Coordinates of C-alpha atoms in Angstrom, one line a residue:
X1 CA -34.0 -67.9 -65.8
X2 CA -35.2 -69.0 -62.1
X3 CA -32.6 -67.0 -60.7
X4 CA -33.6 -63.8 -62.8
X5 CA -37.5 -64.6 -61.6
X6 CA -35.5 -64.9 -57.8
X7 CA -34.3 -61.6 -58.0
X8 CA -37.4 -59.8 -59.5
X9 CA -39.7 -61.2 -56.5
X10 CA -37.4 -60.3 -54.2
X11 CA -37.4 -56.4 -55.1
X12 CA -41.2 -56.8 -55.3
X13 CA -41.2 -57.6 -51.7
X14 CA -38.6 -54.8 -50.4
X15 CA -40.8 -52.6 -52.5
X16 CA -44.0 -53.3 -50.4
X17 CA -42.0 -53.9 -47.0
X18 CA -41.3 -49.6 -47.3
X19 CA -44.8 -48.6 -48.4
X20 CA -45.5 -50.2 -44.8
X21 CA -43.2 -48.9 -42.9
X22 CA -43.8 -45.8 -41.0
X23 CA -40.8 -43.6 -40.3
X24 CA -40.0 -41.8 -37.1
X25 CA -36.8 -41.6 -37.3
X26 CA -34.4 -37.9 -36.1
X27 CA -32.5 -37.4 -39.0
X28 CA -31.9 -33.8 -41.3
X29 CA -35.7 -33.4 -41.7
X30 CA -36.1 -32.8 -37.7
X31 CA -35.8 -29.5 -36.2
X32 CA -32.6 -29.3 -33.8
X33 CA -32.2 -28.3 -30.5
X34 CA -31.0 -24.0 -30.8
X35 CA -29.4 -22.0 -27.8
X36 CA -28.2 -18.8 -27.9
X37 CA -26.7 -16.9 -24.9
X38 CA -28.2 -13.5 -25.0
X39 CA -25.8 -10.1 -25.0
X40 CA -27.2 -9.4 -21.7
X41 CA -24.0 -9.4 -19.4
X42 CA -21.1 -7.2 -20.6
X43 CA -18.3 -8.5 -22.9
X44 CA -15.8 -6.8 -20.5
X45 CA -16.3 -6.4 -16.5
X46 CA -14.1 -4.9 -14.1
X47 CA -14.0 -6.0 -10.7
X48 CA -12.1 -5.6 -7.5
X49 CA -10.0 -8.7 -5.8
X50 CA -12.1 -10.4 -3.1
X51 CA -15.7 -9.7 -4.6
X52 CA -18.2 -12.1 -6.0
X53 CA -18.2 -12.1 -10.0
X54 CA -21.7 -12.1 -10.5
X55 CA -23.1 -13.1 -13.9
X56 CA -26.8 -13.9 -14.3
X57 CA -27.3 -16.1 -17.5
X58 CA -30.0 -14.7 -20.1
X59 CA -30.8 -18.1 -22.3
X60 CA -32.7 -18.8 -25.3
X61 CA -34.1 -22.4 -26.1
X62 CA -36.8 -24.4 -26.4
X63 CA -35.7 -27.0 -24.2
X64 CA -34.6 -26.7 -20.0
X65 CA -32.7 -30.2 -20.5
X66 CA -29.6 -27.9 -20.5
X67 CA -26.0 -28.4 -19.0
X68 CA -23.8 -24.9 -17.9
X69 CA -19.8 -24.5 -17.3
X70 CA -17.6 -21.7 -16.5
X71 CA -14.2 -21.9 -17.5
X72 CA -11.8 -19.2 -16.4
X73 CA -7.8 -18.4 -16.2
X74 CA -5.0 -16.1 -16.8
X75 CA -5.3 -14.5 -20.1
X76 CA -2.4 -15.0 -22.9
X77 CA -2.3 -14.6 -26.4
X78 CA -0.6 -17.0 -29.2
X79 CA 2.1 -14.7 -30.4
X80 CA 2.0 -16.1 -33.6
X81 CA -1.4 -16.2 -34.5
X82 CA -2.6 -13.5 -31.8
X83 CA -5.5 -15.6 -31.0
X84 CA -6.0 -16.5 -27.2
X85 CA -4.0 -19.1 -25.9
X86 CA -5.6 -18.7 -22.1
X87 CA -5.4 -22.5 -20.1
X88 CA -9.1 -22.8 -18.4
X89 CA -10.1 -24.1 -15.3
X90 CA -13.8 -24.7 -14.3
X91 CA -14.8 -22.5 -11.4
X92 CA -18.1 -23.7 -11.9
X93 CA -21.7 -25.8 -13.0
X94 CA -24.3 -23.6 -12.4
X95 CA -26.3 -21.8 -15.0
X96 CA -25.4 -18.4 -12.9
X97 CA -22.4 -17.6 -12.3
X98 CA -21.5 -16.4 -9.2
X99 CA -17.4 -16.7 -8.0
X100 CA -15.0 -15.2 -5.2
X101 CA -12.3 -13.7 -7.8
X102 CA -8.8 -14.1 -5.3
X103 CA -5.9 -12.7 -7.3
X104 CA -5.3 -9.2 -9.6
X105 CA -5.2 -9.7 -13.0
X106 CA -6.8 -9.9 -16.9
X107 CA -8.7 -13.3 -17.1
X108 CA -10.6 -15.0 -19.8
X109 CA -13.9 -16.3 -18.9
X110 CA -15.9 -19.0 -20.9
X111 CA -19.3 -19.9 -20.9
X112 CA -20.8 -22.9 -22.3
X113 CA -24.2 -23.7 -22.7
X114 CA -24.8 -27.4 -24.1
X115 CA -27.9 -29.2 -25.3
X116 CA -28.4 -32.6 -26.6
X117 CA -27.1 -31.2 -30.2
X118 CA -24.3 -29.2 -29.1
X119 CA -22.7 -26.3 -27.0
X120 CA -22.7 -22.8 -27.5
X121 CA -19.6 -20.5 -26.2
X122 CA -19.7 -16.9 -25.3
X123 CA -16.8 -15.5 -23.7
X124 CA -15.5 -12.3 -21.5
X125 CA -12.5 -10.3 -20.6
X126 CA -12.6 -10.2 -16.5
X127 CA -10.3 -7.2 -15.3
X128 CA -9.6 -8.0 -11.6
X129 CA -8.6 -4.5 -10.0
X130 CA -7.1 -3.4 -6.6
X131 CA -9.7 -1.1 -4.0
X132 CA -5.9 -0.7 -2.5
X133 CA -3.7 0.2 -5.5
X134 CA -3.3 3.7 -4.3
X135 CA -4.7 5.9 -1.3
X136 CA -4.7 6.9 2.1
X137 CA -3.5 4.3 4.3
X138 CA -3.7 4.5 8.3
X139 CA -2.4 2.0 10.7
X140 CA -4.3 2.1 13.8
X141 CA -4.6 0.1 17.2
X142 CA -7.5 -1.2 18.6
X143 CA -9.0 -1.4 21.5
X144 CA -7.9 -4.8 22.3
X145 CA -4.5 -3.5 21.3
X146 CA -3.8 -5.0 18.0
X147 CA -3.6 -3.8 14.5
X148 CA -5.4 -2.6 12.1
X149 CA -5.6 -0.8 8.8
X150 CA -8.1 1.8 7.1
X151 CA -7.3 2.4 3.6
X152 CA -9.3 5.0 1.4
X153 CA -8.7 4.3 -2.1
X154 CA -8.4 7.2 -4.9
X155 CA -10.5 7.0 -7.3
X156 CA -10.1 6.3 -11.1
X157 CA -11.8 9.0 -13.4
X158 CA -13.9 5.9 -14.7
X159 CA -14.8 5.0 -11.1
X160 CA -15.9 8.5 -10.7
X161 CA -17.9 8.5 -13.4
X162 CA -20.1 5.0 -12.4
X163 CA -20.7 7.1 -9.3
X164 CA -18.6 6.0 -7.4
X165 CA -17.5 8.3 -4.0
X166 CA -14.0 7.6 -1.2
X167 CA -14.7 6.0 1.5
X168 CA -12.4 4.4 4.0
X169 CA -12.9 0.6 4.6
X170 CA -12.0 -0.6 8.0
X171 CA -10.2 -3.8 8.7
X172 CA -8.4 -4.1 5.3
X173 CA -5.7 -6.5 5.8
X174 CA -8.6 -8.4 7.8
X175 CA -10.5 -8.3 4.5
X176 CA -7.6 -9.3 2.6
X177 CA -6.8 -12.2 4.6
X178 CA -9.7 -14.0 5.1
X179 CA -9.6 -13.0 8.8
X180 CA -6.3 -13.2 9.8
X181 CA -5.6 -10.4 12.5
X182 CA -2.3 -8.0 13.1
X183 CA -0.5 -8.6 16.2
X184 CA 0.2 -6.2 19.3
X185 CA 1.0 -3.1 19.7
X186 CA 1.3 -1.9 16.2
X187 CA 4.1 0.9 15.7
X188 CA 4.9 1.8 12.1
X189 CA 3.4 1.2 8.8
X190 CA 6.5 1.9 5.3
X191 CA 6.0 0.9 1.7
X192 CA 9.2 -0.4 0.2
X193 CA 8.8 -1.3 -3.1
X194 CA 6.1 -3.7 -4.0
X195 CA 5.4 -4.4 -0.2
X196 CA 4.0 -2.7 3.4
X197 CA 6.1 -3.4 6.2
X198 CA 4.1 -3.3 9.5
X199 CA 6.1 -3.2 12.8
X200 CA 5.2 -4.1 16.1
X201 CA 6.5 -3.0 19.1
X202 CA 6.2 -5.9 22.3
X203 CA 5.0 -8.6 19.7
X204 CA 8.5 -8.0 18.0
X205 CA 6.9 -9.2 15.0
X206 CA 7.5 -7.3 11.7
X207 CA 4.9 -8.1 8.6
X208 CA 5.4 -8.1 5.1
X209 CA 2.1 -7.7 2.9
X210 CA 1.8 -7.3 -0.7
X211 CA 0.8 -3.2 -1.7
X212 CA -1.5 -3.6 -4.1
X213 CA -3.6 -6.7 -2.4
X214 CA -2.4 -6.4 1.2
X215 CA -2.2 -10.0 1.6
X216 CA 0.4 -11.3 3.9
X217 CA 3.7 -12.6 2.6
X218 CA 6.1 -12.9 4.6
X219 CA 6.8 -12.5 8.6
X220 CA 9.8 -11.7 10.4
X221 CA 10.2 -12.5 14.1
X222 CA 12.7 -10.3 16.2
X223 CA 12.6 -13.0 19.2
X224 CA 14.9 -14.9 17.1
X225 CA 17.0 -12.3 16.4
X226 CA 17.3 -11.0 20.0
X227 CA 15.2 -12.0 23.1
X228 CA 14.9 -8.3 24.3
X229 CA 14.6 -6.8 20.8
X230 CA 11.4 -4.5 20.8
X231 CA 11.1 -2.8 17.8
X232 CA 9.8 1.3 18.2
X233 CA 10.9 2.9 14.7
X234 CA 11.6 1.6 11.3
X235 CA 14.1 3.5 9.0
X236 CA 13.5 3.3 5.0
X237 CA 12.4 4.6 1.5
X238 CA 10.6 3.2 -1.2
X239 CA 13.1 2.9 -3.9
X240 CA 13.8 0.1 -6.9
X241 CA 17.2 -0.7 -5.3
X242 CA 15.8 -0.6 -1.6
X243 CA 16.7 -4.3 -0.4
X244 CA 17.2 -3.7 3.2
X245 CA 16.0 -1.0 5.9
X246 CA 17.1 -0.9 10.0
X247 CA 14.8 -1.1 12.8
X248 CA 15.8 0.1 16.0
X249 CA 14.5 -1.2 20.0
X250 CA 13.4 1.0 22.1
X251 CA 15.6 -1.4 24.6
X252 CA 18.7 -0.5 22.4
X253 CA 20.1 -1.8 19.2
X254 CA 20.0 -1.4 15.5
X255 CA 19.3 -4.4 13.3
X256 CA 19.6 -4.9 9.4
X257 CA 16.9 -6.4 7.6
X258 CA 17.4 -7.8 4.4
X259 CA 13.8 -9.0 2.3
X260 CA 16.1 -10.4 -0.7
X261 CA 17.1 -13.0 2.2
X262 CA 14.5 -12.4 4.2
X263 CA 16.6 -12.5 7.3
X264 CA 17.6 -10.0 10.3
X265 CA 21.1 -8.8 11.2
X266 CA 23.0 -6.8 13.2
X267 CA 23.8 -3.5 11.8
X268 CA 27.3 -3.0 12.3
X269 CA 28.3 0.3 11.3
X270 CA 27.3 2.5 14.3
X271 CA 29.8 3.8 17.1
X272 CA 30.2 0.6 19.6
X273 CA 30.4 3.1 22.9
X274 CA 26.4 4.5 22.1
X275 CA 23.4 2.7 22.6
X276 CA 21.0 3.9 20.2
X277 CA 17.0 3.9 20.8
X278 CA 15.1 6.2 18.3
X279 CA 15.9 7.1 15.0
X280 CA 14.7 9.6 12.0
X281 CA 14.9 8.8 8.5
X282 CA 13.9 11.1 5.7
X283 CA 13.6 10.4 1.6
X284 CA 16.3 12.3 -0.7
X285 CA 17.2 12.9 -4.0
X286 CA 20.9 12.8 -3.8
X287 CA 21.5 10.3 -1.0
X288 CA 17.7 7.5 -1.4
X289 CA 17.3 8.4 2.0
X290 CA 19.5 9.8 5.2
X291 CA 19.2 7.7 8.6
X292 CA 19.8 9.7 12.1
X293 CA 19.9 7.8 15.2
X294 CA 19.6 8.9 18.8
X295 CA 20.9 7.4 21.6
X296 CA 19.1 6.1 24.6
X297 CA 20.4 8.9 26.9
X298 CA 19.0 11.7 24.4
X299 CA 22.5 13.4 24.3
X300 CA 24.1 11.9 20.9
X301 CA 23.2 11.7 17.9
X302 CA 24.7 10.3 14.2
X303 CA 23.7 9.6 11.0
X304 CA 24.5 8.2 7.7
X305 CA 24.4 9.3 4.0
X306 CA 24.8 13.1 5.2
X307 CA 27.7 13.3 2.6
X308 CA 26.8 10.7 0.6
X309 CA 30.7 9.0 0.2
X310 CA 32.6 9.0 3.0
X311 CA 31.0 7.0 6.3
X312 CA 33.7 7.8 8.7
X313 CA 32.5 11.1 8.7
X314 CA 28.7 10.1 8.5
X315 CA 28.6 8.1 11.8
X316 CA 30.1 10.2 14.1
X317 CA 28.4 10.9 17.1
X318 CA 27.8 14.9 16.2
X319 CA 31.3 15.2 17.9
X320 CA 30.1 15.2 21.5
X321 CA 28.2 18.4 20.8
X322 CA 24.5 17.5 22.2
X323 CA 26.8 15.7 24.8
X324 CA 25.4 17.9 27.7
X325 CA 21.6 18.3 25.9
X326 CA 17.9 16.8 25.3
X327 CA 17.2 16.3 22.0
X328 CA 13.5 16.5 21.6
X329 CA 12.8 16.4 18.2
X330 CA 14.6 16.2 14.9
X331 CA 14.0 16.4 11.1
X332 CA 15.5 17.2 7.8
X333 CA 15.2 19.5 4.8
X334 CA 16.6 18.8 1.3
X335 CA 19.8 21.0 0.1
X336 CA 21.9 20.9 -3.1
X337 CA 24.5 18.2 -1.6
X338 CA 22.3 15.9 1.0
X339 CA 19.4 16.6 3.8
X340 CA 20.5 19.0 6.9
X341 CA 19.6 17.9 9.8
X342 CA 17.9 20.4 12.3
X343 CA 18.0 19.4 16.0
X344 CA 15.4 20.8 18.3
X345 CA 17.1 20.5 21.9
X346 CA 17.0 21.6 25.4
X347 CA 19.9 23.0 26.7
X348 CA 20.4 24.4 29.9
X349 CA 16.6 24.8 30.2
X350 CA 16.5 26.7 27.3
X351 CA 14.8 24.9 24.0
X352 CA 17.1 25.7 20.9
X353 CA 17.3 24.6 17.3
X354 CA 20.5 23.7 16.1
X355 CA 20.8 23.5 12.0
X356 CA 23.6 21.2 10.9
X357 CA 25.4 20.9 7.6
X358 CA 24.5 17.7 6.0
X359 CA 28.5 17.5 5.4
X360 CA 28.6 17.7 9.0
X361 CA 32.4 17.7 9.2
X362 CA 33.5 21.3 9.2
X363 CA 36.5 21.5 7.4
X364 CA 36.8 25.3 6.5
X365 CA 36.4 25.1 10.4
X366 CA 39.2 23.1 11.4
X367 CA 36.8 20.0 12.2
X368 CA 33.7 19.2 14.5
X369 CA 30.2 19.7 13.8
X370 CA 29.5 21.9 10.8
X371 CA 26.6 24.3 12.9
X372 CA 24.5 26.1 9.9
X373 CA 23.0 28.3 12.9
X374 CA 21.6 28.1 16.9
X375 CA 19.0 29.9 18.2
X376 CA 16.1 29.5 21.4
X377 CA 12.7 28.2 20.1
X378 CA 9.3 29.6 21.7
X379 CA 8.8 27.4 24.9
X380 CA 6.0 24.9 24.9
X381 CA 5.2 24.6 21.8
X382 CA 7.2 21.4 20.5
X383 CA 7.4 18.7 23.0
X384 CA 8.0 14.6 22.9
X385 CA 4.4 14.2 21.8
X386 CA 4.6 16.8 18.7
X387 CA 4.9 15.5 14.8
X388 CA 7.4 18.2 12.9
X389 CA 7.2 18.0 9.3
X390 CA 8.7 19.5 7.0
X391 CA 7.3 21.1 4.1
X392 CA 9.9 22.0 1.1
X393 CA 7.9 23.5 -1.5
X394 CA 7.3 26.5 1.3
X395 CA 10.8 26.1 3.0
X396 CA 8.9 25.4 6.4
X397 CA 7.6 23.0 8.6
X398 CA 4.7 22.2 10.2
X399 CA 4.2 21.6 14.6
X400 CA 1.6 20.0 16.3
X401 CA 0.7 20.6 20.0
X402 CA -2.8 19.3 21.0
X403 CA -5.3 20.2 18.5
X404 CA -2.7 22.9 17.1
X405 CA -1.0 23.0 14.1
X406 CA 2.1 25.8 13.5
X407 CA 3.5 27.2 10.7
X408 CA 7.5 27.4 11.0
X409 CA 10.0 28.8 9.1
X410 CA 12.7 27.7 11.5
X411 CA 15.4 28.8 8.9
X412 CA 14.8 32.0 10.2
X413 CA 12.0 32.5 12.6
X414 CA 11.1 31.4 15.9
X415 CA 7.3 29.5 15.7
X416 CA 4.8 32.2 15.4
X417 CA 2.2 31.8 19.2
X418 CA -0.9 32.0 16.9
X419 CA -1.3 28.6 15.5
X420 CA -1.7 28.2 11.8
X421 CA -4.7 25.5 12.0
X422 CA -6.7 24.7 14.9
X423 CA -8.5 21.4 14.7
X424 CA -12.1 20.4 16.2
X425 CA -12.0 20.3 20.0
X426 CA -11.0 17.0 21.5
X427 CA -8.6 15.6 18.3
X428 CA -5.6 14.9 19.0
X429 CA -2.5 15.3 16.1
X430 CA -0.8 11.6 15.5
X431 CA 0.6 12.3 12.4
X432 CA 1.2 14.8 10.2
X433 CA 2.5 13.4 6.3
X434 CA 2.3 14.6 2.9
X435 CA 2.7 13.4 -0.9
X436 CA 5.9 11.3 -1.3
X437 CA 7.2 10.2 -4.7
X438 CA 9.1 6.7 -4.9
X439 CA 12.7 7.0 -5.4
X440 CA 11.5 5.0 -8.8
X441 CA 11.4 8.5 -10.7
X442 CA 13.4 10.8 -12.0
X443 CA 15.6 13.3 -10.2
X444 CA 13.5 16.0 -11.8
X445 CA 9.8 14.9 -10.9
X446 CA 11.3 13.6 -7.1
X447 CA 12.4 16.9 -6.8
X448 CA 8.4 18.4 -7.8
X449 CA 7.7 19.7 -4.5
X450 CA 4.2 21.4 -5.8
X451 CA 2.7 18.2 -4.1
X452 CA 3.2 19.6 -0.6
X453 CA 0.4 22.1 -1.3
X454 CA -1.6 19.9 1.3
X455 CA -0.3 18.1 4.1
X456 CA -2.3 15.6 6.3
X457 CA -3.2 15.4 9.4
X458 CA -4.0 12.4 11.6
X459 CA -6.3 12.8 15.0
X460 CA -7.9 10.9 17.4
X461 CA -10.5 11.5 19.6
X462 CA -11.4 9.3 22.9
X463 CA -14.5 11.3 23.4
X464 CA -15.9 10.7 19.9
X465 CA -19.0 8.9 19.7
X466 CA -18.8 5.5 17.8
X467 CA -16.3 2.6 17.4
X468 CA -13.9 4.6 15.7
X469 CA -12.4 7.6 17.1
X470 CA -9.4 8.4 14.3
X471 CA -9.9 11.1 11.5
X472 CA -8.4 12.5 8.9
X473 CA -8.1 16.4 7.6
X474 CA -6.6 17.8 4.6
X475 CA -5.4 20.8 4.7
X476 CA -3.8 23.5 1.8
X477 CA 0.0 24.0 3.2
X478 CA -0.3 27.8 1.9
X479 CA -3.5 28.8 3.2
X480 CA -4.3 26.5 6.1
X481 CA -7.9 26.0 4.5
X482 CA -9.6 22.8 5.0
X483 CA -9.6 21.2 2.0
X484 CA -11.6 17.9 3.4
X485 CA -12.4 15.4 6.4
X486 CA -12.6 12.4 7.0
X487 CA -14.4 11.7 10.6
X488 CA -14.6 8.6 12.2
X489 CA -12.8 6.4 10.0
X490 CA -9.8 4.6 11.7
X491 CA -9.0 3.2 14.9
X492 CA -6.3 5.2 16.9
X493 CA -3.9 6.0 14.6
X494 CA 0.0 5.4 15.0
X495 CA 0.9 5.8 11.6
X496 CA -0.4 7.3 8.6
X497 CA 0.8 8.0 4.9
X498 CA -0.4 8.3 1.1
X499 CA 0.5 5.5 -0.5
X500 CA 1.0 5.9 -4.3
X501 CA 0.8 2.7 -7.0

């Protein structure tokens, strides 16, 4: 009974212990903390490499006692489930978000906003683009001597419709690299496969930058392959199966390189008894490319895959025909079984054009040079300073001299004496190049030559006002009508192509 009594008093008191008790605690009857991140930013941004992603966050609370986090990487999907199976790295605290995007590719970005109650995610697909995945590209030389490259992109049709308009930007690779320079005496600027090749001449250095970023890769030193070895031409093609190219000194010599190994070698396959100094290389369907080399003395020449199978017959010296000549200038057409070459030569005082058979070896003849045809050339017209190129699509080819352009079919004309284009007083031709497909296609769209409808056209100008004195004209190959310009935009230019994706 006492302890029923016990028990009754003791609920009494609990009883009037809660009527007195005033309760402040947080629990489900308190409001909590809400954020919401606001649609303000787009779910999907595209952005070029090297630019600042700039995301200004739009945030809803009722508090400022808020902590922020960015999150970002590669993006990767579960293949199972399809969901996103990205790995994140913070790239930042800050409620704003504002990051140097580095490398090309489709990232997942993450935002968290988080409050004493919790965090609320919002994410975005970050495209980062190339301003150099395809375009003009000029290699010029400075003032101080070194390198440099203008690059003028082509824009996307969705580029063109934010408004966007080309322009060249000076000092890419400076860009690219932080502000890491080009050497010396830049002399050649190739694309073979996923990578630029820039040569220089008295640096002897030859640099390897990725196409699509332009950021260095890889560097190859020619001191270490010969003391004296100063590279003046590069031979090549941009081709899936293109591991190795030649480079020739202007001091004499051919050497190999090879990027799989990433090392330089002799190239062994030339006649021992000629010492070779320039060189010619042209694109071809049949043959990847054809390589003609010229000897120091002007008076020999040889090249390889004129035939295509048999090398003995590729590397001879042209059978001591040029043995008594200048050779000025040569270049190469495309014909059903490899590229002839056409020689522009003096001879006896007399400038000629000498067509060869790509076969070269004249067996219906009994042997020696297979001569297609020979015949004088208007005198003064081509010299050591002109660019020839030559234009399939019209069967022609295309002379500079000055601020001249002509217009030759040297299958069967002379060059006409009224230029076909003349160019602003004071520019200077530097290089003439056109639209080249990789050897990555088919035989078929290679062999498309409806892209040399225009041809471009390189100057420089030492009289122009301003810091850069290189331009560029497009002309139609047909007409000789200007189809655009391009003045002021480079540095002296040495070397100038179109460089495609």
């Amino acid at each position: 009974m006492k302890r029923i009594k016990y028990i009754w008093g003791l609920f009494v008191m609990l009883c009037f212990l809660q009527a007195c008790y005033d309760d402040n605690s947080k629990l489900a009857d308190q409001p909590i903390i809400e954020v919401n991140i606001l649609p303000t930013a787009k779910d999907s941004i595209n952005i070029y490499f090297n630019n600042t992603l700039e995301i200004k966050a739009d945030i809803e609370s009722e508090t400022e006692d808020l902590t922020y986090q960015w999150d970002m990487g590669l993006y990767s999907e579960d293949p199972k489930t399809g969901e996103s199976a990205t790995v994140f790295k913070n790239i930042s605290q800050e409620k704003d978000l504002s990051y140097v995007v580095r490398d090309l590719g489709h990232y997942h970005l993450r935002q968290v906003v988080t409050s004493e109650d919790g965090s609320t995610i919002k994410y975005y697909h970050i495209f980062v683009n190339s301003q150099f995945e395809e375009g003009f590209t000029i290699l010029g030389r400075r003032p101080d001597g070194k390198g440099c490259i203008s690059f003028m992109k082509t824009l996307t049709p969705e580029e063109i419709e934010a408004g966007m308009t080309p322009s060249f930007m000076q000092n890419a690779y400076v860009y690219a690299n932080e502000g890491e320079e080009l050497y010396m005496d830049p002399v050649e600027i190739s694309k073979v496969g996923d990578f630029l090749y820039i040569l220089h001449g008295e640096s002897q250095k030859l640099v390897q930058i990725d196409a699509k970023t332009f950021k260095r890769r890889f560097e190859y030193d020619f001191k270490y392959y010969k003391s004296d070895f100063v590279p003046n031409r590069m031979i090549s093609y941009d081709g899936r199966f293109s591991r190795e190219f030649e480079v020739i000194s202007k001091n004499g010599g051919v050497a190999l390189v090879q990027t799989q190994q990433q090392a330089i070698f002799p190239f062994a396959d030339l006649p021992k008894e000629t010492v070779y100094t320039d060189g010619y290389d042209r694109p071809s369907w049949k043959n990847s490319v054809t390589r003609v080399f010229v000897s120091k003395e002007r008076n020999a020449v040889c090249w390889s895959g004129a035939n295509g199978y048999d090398p003995f017959f590729s590397y001879q010296n042209c059978f001591g025909y040029f043995q008594n000549r200048y050779v000025l200038k040569i270049f190469q057409n495309e014909s059903s079984d490899g590229n002839d070459v056409f020689v522009v030569n003096k001879s006896g005082g007399q400038t000629v054009i000498t067509g060869v058979k790509a076969m070269m070896y004249n067996f219906a003849g009994g042997g020696g040079l297979w001569v297609l045809f020979e015949r004088p050339v208007r005198e003064g017209i081509i010299t050591e300073d002109s660019q020839i190129l030559p234009n399939d699509y019209y069967t022609c080819a295309f002379v500079s001299n000055g601020n001249k352009i002509y217009k030759w079919f040297y299958s069967q004309l002379d060059i006409d004496a009224t230029p076909f284009i003349t160019l602003p007083e004071g520019e200077e031709v530097r290089g003439l190049n056109h639209y080249q497909c990789s050897r990555n296609v088919s035989d078929a769209e290679y062999q498309d030559y409806s892209r040399q409808k225009q041809f471009y056209v390189s100057t420089y100008n030492p009289n122009r006002e301003g810091e850069y004195k290189g331009s560029l004209y497009i002309y139609d190959a047909d007409t000789g009508e200007l189809v655009n310009k391009y003045e002021g935009i480079s540095y002296e230019p040495v070397s100038m192509f179109y460089k495609i994706k």
